[in-house]
Amino acid sequence: MPRVTATDAARQDARIAVLPIGSFEQHGDHLPLATDTMVATLIAEKVCERYGLLNLPPVTISCSHEHEDMPGLAGTVSVSPTTLLAIVNDVRQSLQRAGIHHLVLVNAHGGNYALSNLAQEANVEGAAVALFPGNEDWKAARTTAGIVTGGRADMHAGELETSILMHAFPDSVGETYTKNDHDAPSRNHLTTLGMKAYTTSGVIGMPSLATAAKGEAVIDALVDLFADCISLFDDNSPTRKASDD
């Protein structure tokens, strides 16, 4: 993370904080266990720099249970959804005591389903928590960057994630990405059977199609798209509605 002191944060006087949420889970043999955290942290750093927001340190372990117990692939660690939600809610309360009432969760792990429920509940009285990137954000960024595979086919350690790490963390990408393509279009029972039912390599996607240029274009597109995300807070926040009343 960039060096930021308490004095810097006070001068910044940000009204929105950004919490990157990653995971610690298998990504085949060509990407690191911390891939999702690296992606979330990168996006958070870029949007905070562009829009003047408070950049929080990442949540590095989340809900990766579908990646556990894969033969030949060790290292995945999970916390329960209850624990993840408790962490995020504690962070929210601490921010609120500091006068920051808006939080964006930059989530880079698709298995963190519970975050959607947290946002739904938090936003009952006005926009307070946003999730980014959403499915439409990823879709638009893929199109802009020329990512060949779609979001469903490119599920894990494929063209998208490999491209982003090639761009931002090139030393973290193993040479085996060129031969790790794996297609598993039908995954109707993923939450019941886990990843091991659909891949032995840990990969679902086409990492051989990855390039650093695509990764850079994806990140640039997401940073642009983030403007719409934070605009949701302008007139719909709990504090704004309370003052209007």
GROMACS .gro file of C-alpha atoms in nm:
model
  245
    1MET     CA    1   0.000   0.000   0.000
    2PRO     CA    2   0.116   0.360  -0.056
    3ARG     CA    3   0.262   0.532   0.251
    4VAL     CA    4  -0.015   0.735   0.417
    5THR     CA    5   0.015   0.885   0.764
    6ALA     CA    6  -0.264   0.989   1.001
    7THR     CA    7  -0.182   1.350   0.914
    8ASP     CA    8  -0.220   1.270   0.544
    9ALA     CA    9  -0.559   1.113   0.610
   10ALA     CA   10  -0.673   1.417   0.807
   11ARG     CA   11  -0.574   1.651   0.525
   12GLN     CA   12  -0.750   1.427   0.275
   13ASP     CA   13  -1.077   1.447   0.472
   14ALA     CA   14  -1.228   1.167   0.262
   15ARG     CA   15  -1.602   1.102   0.290
   16ILE     CA   16  -1.578   0.755   0.134
   17ALA     CA   17  -1.357   0.463   0.239
   18VAL     CA   18  -1.262   0.169   0.020
   19LEU     CA   19  -1.207  -0.179   0.166
   20PRO     CA   20  -1.045  -0.434  -0.068
   21ILE     CA   21  -1.153  -0.791  -0.002
   22GLY     CA   22  -0.956  -1.076  -0.151
   23SER     CA   23  -0.897  -1.438  -0.057
   24PHE     CA   24  -0.624  -1.692   0.005
   25GLU     CA   25  -0.702  -1.982  -0.224
   26GLN     CA   26  -0.560  -2.202  -0.495
   27HIS     CA   27  -0.521  -2.048  -0.841
   28GLY     CA   28  -0.365  -2.344  -1.019
   29ASP     CA   29   0.011  -2.366  -1.045
   30HIS     CA   30   0.065  -2.041  -1.238
   31LEU     CA   31  -0.091  -1.780  -1.006
   32PRO     CA   32  -0.032  -1.719  -0.634
   33LEU     CA   33  -0.267  -1.804  -0.350
   34ALA     CA   34  -0.310  -1.431  -0.284
   35THR     CA   35  -0.428  -1.352  -0.638
   36ASP     CA   36  -0.770  -1.218  -0.540
   37THR     CA   37  -0.620  -0.998  -0.269
   38MET     CA   38  -0.364  -0.862  -0.514
   39VAL     CA   39  -0.639  -0.778  -0.766
   40ALA     CA   40  -0.866  -0.617  -0.506
   41THR     CA   41  -0.579  -0.414  -0.360
   42LEU     CA   42  -0.472  -0.294  -0.703
   43ILE     CA   43  -0.823  -0.178  -0.794
   44ALA     CA   44  -0.866  -0.008  -0.457
   45GLU     CA   45  -0.536   0.177  -0.485
   46LYS     CA   46  -0.617   0.303  -0.833
   47VAL     CA   47  -0.969   0.426  -0.751
   48CYS     CA   48  -0.858   0.591  -0.427
   49GLU     CA   49  -0.581   0.772  -0.612
   50ARG     CA   50  -0.819   0.888  -0.885
   51TYR     CA   51  -1.110   0.993  -0.665
   52GLY     CA   52  -0.942   1.098  -0.340
   53LEU     CA   53  -1.084   0.825  -0.115
   54LEU     CA   54  -0.954   0.661   0.202
   55ASN     CA   55  -0.777   0.340   0.107
   56LEU     CA   56  -0.802   0.072   0.376
   57PRO     CA   57  -0.578  -0.236   0.406
   58PRO     CA   58  -0.721  -0.553   0.252
   59VAL     CA   59  -0.915  -0.838   0.405
   60THR     CA   60  -0.688  -1.119   0.289
   61ILE     CA   61  -0.881  -1.431   0.392
   62SER     CA   62  -1.249  -1.478   0.309
   63CYS     CA   63  -1.498  -1.749   0.207
   64SER     CA   64  -1.311  -1.993  -0.018
   65HIS     CA   65  -1.465  -2.317   0.099
   66GLU     CA   66  -1.538  -2.433  -0.256
   67HIS     CA   67  -1.161  -2.441  -0.319
   68GLU     CA   68  -1.073  -2.656  -0.019
   69ASP     CA   69  -0.987  -3.026  -0.027
   70MET     CA   70  -0.855  -3.024  -0.384
   71PRO     CA   71  -0.612  -3.313  -0.446
   72GLY     CA   72  -0.261  -3.188  -0.512
   73LEU     CA   73  -0.350  -2.824  -0.444
   74ALA     CA   74  -0.280  -2.702  -0.090
   75GLY     CA   75  -0.284  -2.364   0.080
   76THR     CA   76  -0.649  -2.253   0.063
   77VAL     CA   77  -0.767  -2.096   0.389
   78SER     CA   78  -1.118  -1.971   0.469
   79VAL     CA   79  -1.315  -1.791   0.734
   80SER     CA   80  -1.689  -1.835   0.782
   81PRO     CA   81  -1.937  -1.590   0.625
   82THR     CA   82  -2.027  -1.486   0.979
   83THR     CA   83  -1.666  -1.391   1.049
   84LEU     CA   84  -1.629  -1.203   0.722
   85LEU     CA   85  -1.946  -1.003   0.785
   86ALA     CA   86  -1.836  -0.929   1.141
   87ILE     CA   87  -1.506  -0.789   1.014
   88VAL     CA   88  -1.677  -0.565   0.758
   89ASN     CA   89  -1.937  -0.445   1.007
   90ASP     CA   90  -1.669  -0.367   1.266
   91VAL     CA   91  -1.482  -0.166   1.005
   92ARG     CA   92  -1.802   0.021   0.918
   93GLN     CA   93  -1.867   0.110   1.281
   94SER     CA   94  -1.512   0.233   1.329
   95LEU     CA   95  -1.536   0.447   1.015
   96GLN     CA   96  -1.867   0.592   1.131
   97ARG     CA   97  -1.711   0.696   1.463
   98ALA     CA   98  -1.449   0.877   1.254
   99GLY     CA   99  -1.719   1.055   1.054
  100ILE     CA  100  -1.701   0.842   0.739
  101HIS     CA  101  -2.043   0.699   0.656
  102HIS     CA  102  -1.984   0.557   0.309
  103LEU     CA  103  -1.795   0.236   0.234
  104VAL     CA  104  -1.714   0.066  -0.094
  105LEU     CA  105  -1.625  -0.303  -0.079
  106VAL     CA  106  -1.389  -0.386  -0.365
  107ASN     CA  107  -1.447  -0.759  -0.375
  108ALA     CA  108  -1.231  -0.975  -0.601
  109HIS     CA  109  -1.354  -1.319  -0.489
  110GLY     CA  110  -1.679  -1.447  -0.636
  111GLY     CA  111  -1.746  -1.681  -0.345
  112ASN     CA  112  -1.811  -1.398  -0.100
  113TYR     CA  113  -2.186  -1.415  -0.156
  114ALA     CA  114  -2.262  -1.288   0.195
  115LEU     CA  115  -2.138  -0.940   0.108
  116SER     CA  116  -2.444  -0.883  -0.110
  117ASN     CA  117  -2.670  -0.947   0.188
  118LEU     CA  118  -2.465  -0.711   0.401
  119ALA     CA  119  -2.503  -0.434   0.143
  120GLN     CA  120  -2.876  -0.495   0.108
  121GLU     CA  121  -2.926  -0.453   0.482
  122ALA     CA  122  -2.691  -0.157   0.515
  123ASN     CA  123  -2.871   0.037   0.241
  124VAL     CA  124  -3.229   0.012   0.369
  125GLU     CA  125  -3.229   0.374   0.490
  126GLY     CA  126  -3.010   0.513   0.211
  127ALA     CA  127  -2.695   0.435   0.017
  128ALA     CA  128  -2.418   0.351   0.265
  129VAL     CA  129  -2.234   0.046   0.125
  130ALA     CA  130  -2.152  -0.031  -0.236
  131LEU     CA  131  -2.005  -0.344  -0.393
  132PHE     CA  132  -1.756  -0.301  -0.675
  133PRO     CA  133  -1.692  -0.429  -0.935
  134GLY     CA  134  -2.037  -0.567  -1.011
  135ASN     CA  135  -2.110  -0.817  -1.287
  136GLU     CA  136  -2.186  -0.541  -1.537
  137ASP     CA  137  -1.862  -0.359  -1.446
  138TRP     CA  138  -1.657  -0.672  -1.511
  139LYS     CA  139  -1.846  -0.734  -1.835
  140ALA     CA  140  -1.782  -0.381  -1.961
  141ALA     CA  141  -1.415  -0.393  -1.861
  142ARG     CA  142  -1.370  -0.727  -2.037
  143THR     CA  143  -1.519  -0.585  -2.355
  144THR     CA  144  -1.307  -0.271  -2.341
  145ALA     CA  145  -0.990  -0.471  -2.284
  146GLY     CA  146  -1.059  -0.727  -2.556
  147ILE     CA  147  -1.081  -1.021  -2.318
  148VAL     CA  148  -1.184  -1.310  -2.544
  149THR     CA  149  -1.350  -1.541  -2.294
  150GLY     CA  150  -1.676  -1.448  -2.121
  151GLY     CA  151  -1.727  -1.423  -1.747
  152ARG     CA  152  -1.877  -1.768  -1.704
  153ALA     CA  153  -1.614  -1.953  -1.905
  154ASP     CA  154  -1.334  -1.745  -1.753
  155MET     CA  155  -1.417  -1.829  -1.394
  156HIS     CA  156  -1.088  -1.888  -1.216
  157ALA     CA  157  -0.718  -1.827  -1.288
  158GLY     CA  158  -0.804  -1.772  -1.652
  159GLU     CA  159  -0.754  -1.496  -1.908
  160LEU     CA  160  -0.877  -1.209  -1.688
  161GLU     CA  161  -0.690  -1.275  -1.364
  162THR     CA  162  -0.373  -1.382  -1.541
  163SER     CA  163  -0.378  -1.067  -1.755
  164ILE     CA  164  -0.418  -0.840  -1.451
  165LEU     CA  165  -0.128  -1.003  -1.270
  166MET     CA  166   0.084  -0.996  -1.586
  167HIS     CA  167   0.028  -0.621  -1.596
  168ALA     CA  168   0.074  -0.530  -1.230
  169PHE     CA  169   0.272  -0.820  -1.080
  170PRO     CA  170   0.451  -0.989  -1.372
  171ASP     CA  171   0.695  -1.180  -1.153
  172SER     CA  172   0.404  -1.359  -0.985
  173VAL     CA  173   0.284  -1.535  -1.303
  174GLY     CA  174   0.430  -1.878  -1.365
  175GLU     CA  175   0.529  -1.992  -1.714
  176THR     CA  176   0.278  -2.278  -1.704
  177TYR     CA  177  -0.006  -2.034  -1.779
  178THR     CA  178   0.043  -2.112  -2.148
  179LYS     CA  179  -0.066  -2.474  -2.104
  180ASN     CA  180  -0.322  -2.451  -1.823
  181ASP     CA  181  -0.639  -2.389  -2.026
  182HIS     CA  182  -0.939  -2.582  -1.896
  183ASP     CA  183  -1.302  -2.555  -2.004
  184ALA     CA  184  -1.584  -2.651  -1.766
  185PRO     CA  185  -1.896  -2.480  -1.903
  186SER     CA  186  -2.145  -2.672  -1.687
  187ARG     CA  187  -2.099  -2.618  -1.312
  188ASN     CA  188  -2.454  -2.648  -1.184
  189HIS     CA  189  -2.354  -2.801  -0.850
  190LEU     CA  190  -2.047  -2.597  -0.763
  191THR     CA  191  -2.161  -2.499  -0.415
  192THR     CA  192  -2.243  -2.863  -0.337
  193LEU     CA  193  -1.949  -3.042  -0.499
  194GLY     CA  194  -1.682  -2.772  -0.495
  195MET     CA  195  -1.419  -2.688  -0.755
  196LYS     CA  196  -1.269  -3.036  -0.743
  197ALA     CA  197  -1.571  -3.169  -0.931
  198TYR     CA  198  -1.493  -2.951  -1.232
  199THR     CA  199  -1.116  -2.912  -1.249
  200THR     CA  200  -0.809  -3.103  -1.138
  201SER     CA  201  -0.567  -2.818  -1.216
  202GLY     CA  202  -0.762  -2.557  -1.021
  203VAL     CA  203  -0.812  -2.354  -1.337
  204ILE     CA  204  -1.139  -2.286  -1.519
  205GLY     CA  205  -1.065  -2.058  -1.811
  206MET     CA  206  -0.808  -1.984  -2.080
  207PRO     CA  207  -0.499  -1.827  -1.922
  208SER     CA  208  -0.301  -1.886  -2.241
  209LEU     CA  209  -0.492  -1.592  -2.393
  210ALA     CA  210  -0.370  -1.351  -2.125
  211THR     CA  211  -0.156  -1.045  -2.196
  212ALA     CA  212  -0.030  -0.759  -1.982
  213ALA     CA  213  -0.194  -0.509  -2.218
  214LYS     CA  214  -0.534  -0.666  -2.154
  215GLY     CA  215  -0.476  -0.650  -1.780
  216GLU     CA  216  -0.386  -0.283  -1.792
  217ALA     CA  217  -0.694  -0.206  -2.003
  218VAL     CA  218  -0.920  -0.392  -1.758
  219ILE     CA  219  -0.792  -0.191  -1.462
  220ASP     CA  220  -0.817   0.139  -1.650
  221ALA     CA  221  -1.174   0.061  -1.750
  222LEU     CA  222  -1.273  -0.032  -1.394
  223VAL     CA  223  -1.128   0.292  -1.258
  224ASP     CA  224  -1.339   0.487  -1.507
  225LEU     CA  225  -1.650   0.284  -1.423
  226PHE     CA  226  -1.601   0.349  -1.052
  227ALA     CA  227  -1.729   0.705  -1.097
  228ASP     CA  228  -2.081   0.569  -1.133
  229CYS     CA  229  -2.041   0.364  -0.816
  230ILE     CA  230  -1.953   0.656  -0.590
  231SER     CA  231  -2.217   0.879  -0.750
  232LEU     CA  232  -2.475   0.657  -0.578
  233PHE     CA  233  -2.381   0.819  -0.248
  234ASP     CA  234  -2.442   1.178  -0.360
  235ASP     CA  235  -2.811   1.214  -0.275
  236ASN     CA  236  -2.904   0.887  -0.109
  237SER     CA  237  -2.695   0.860   0.205
  238PRO     CA  238  -2.839   0.813   0.554
  239THR     CA  239  -2.666   1.132   0.674
  240ARG     CA  240  -2.792   1.337   0.381
  241LYS     CA  241  -3.149   1.214   0.424
  242ALA     CA  242  -3.139   1.284   0.799
  243SER     CA  243  -3.021   1.640   0.744
  244ASP     CA  244  -3.290   1.697   0.480
  245ASP     CA  245  -3.556   1.582   0.724
   0.00000   0.00000   0.00000
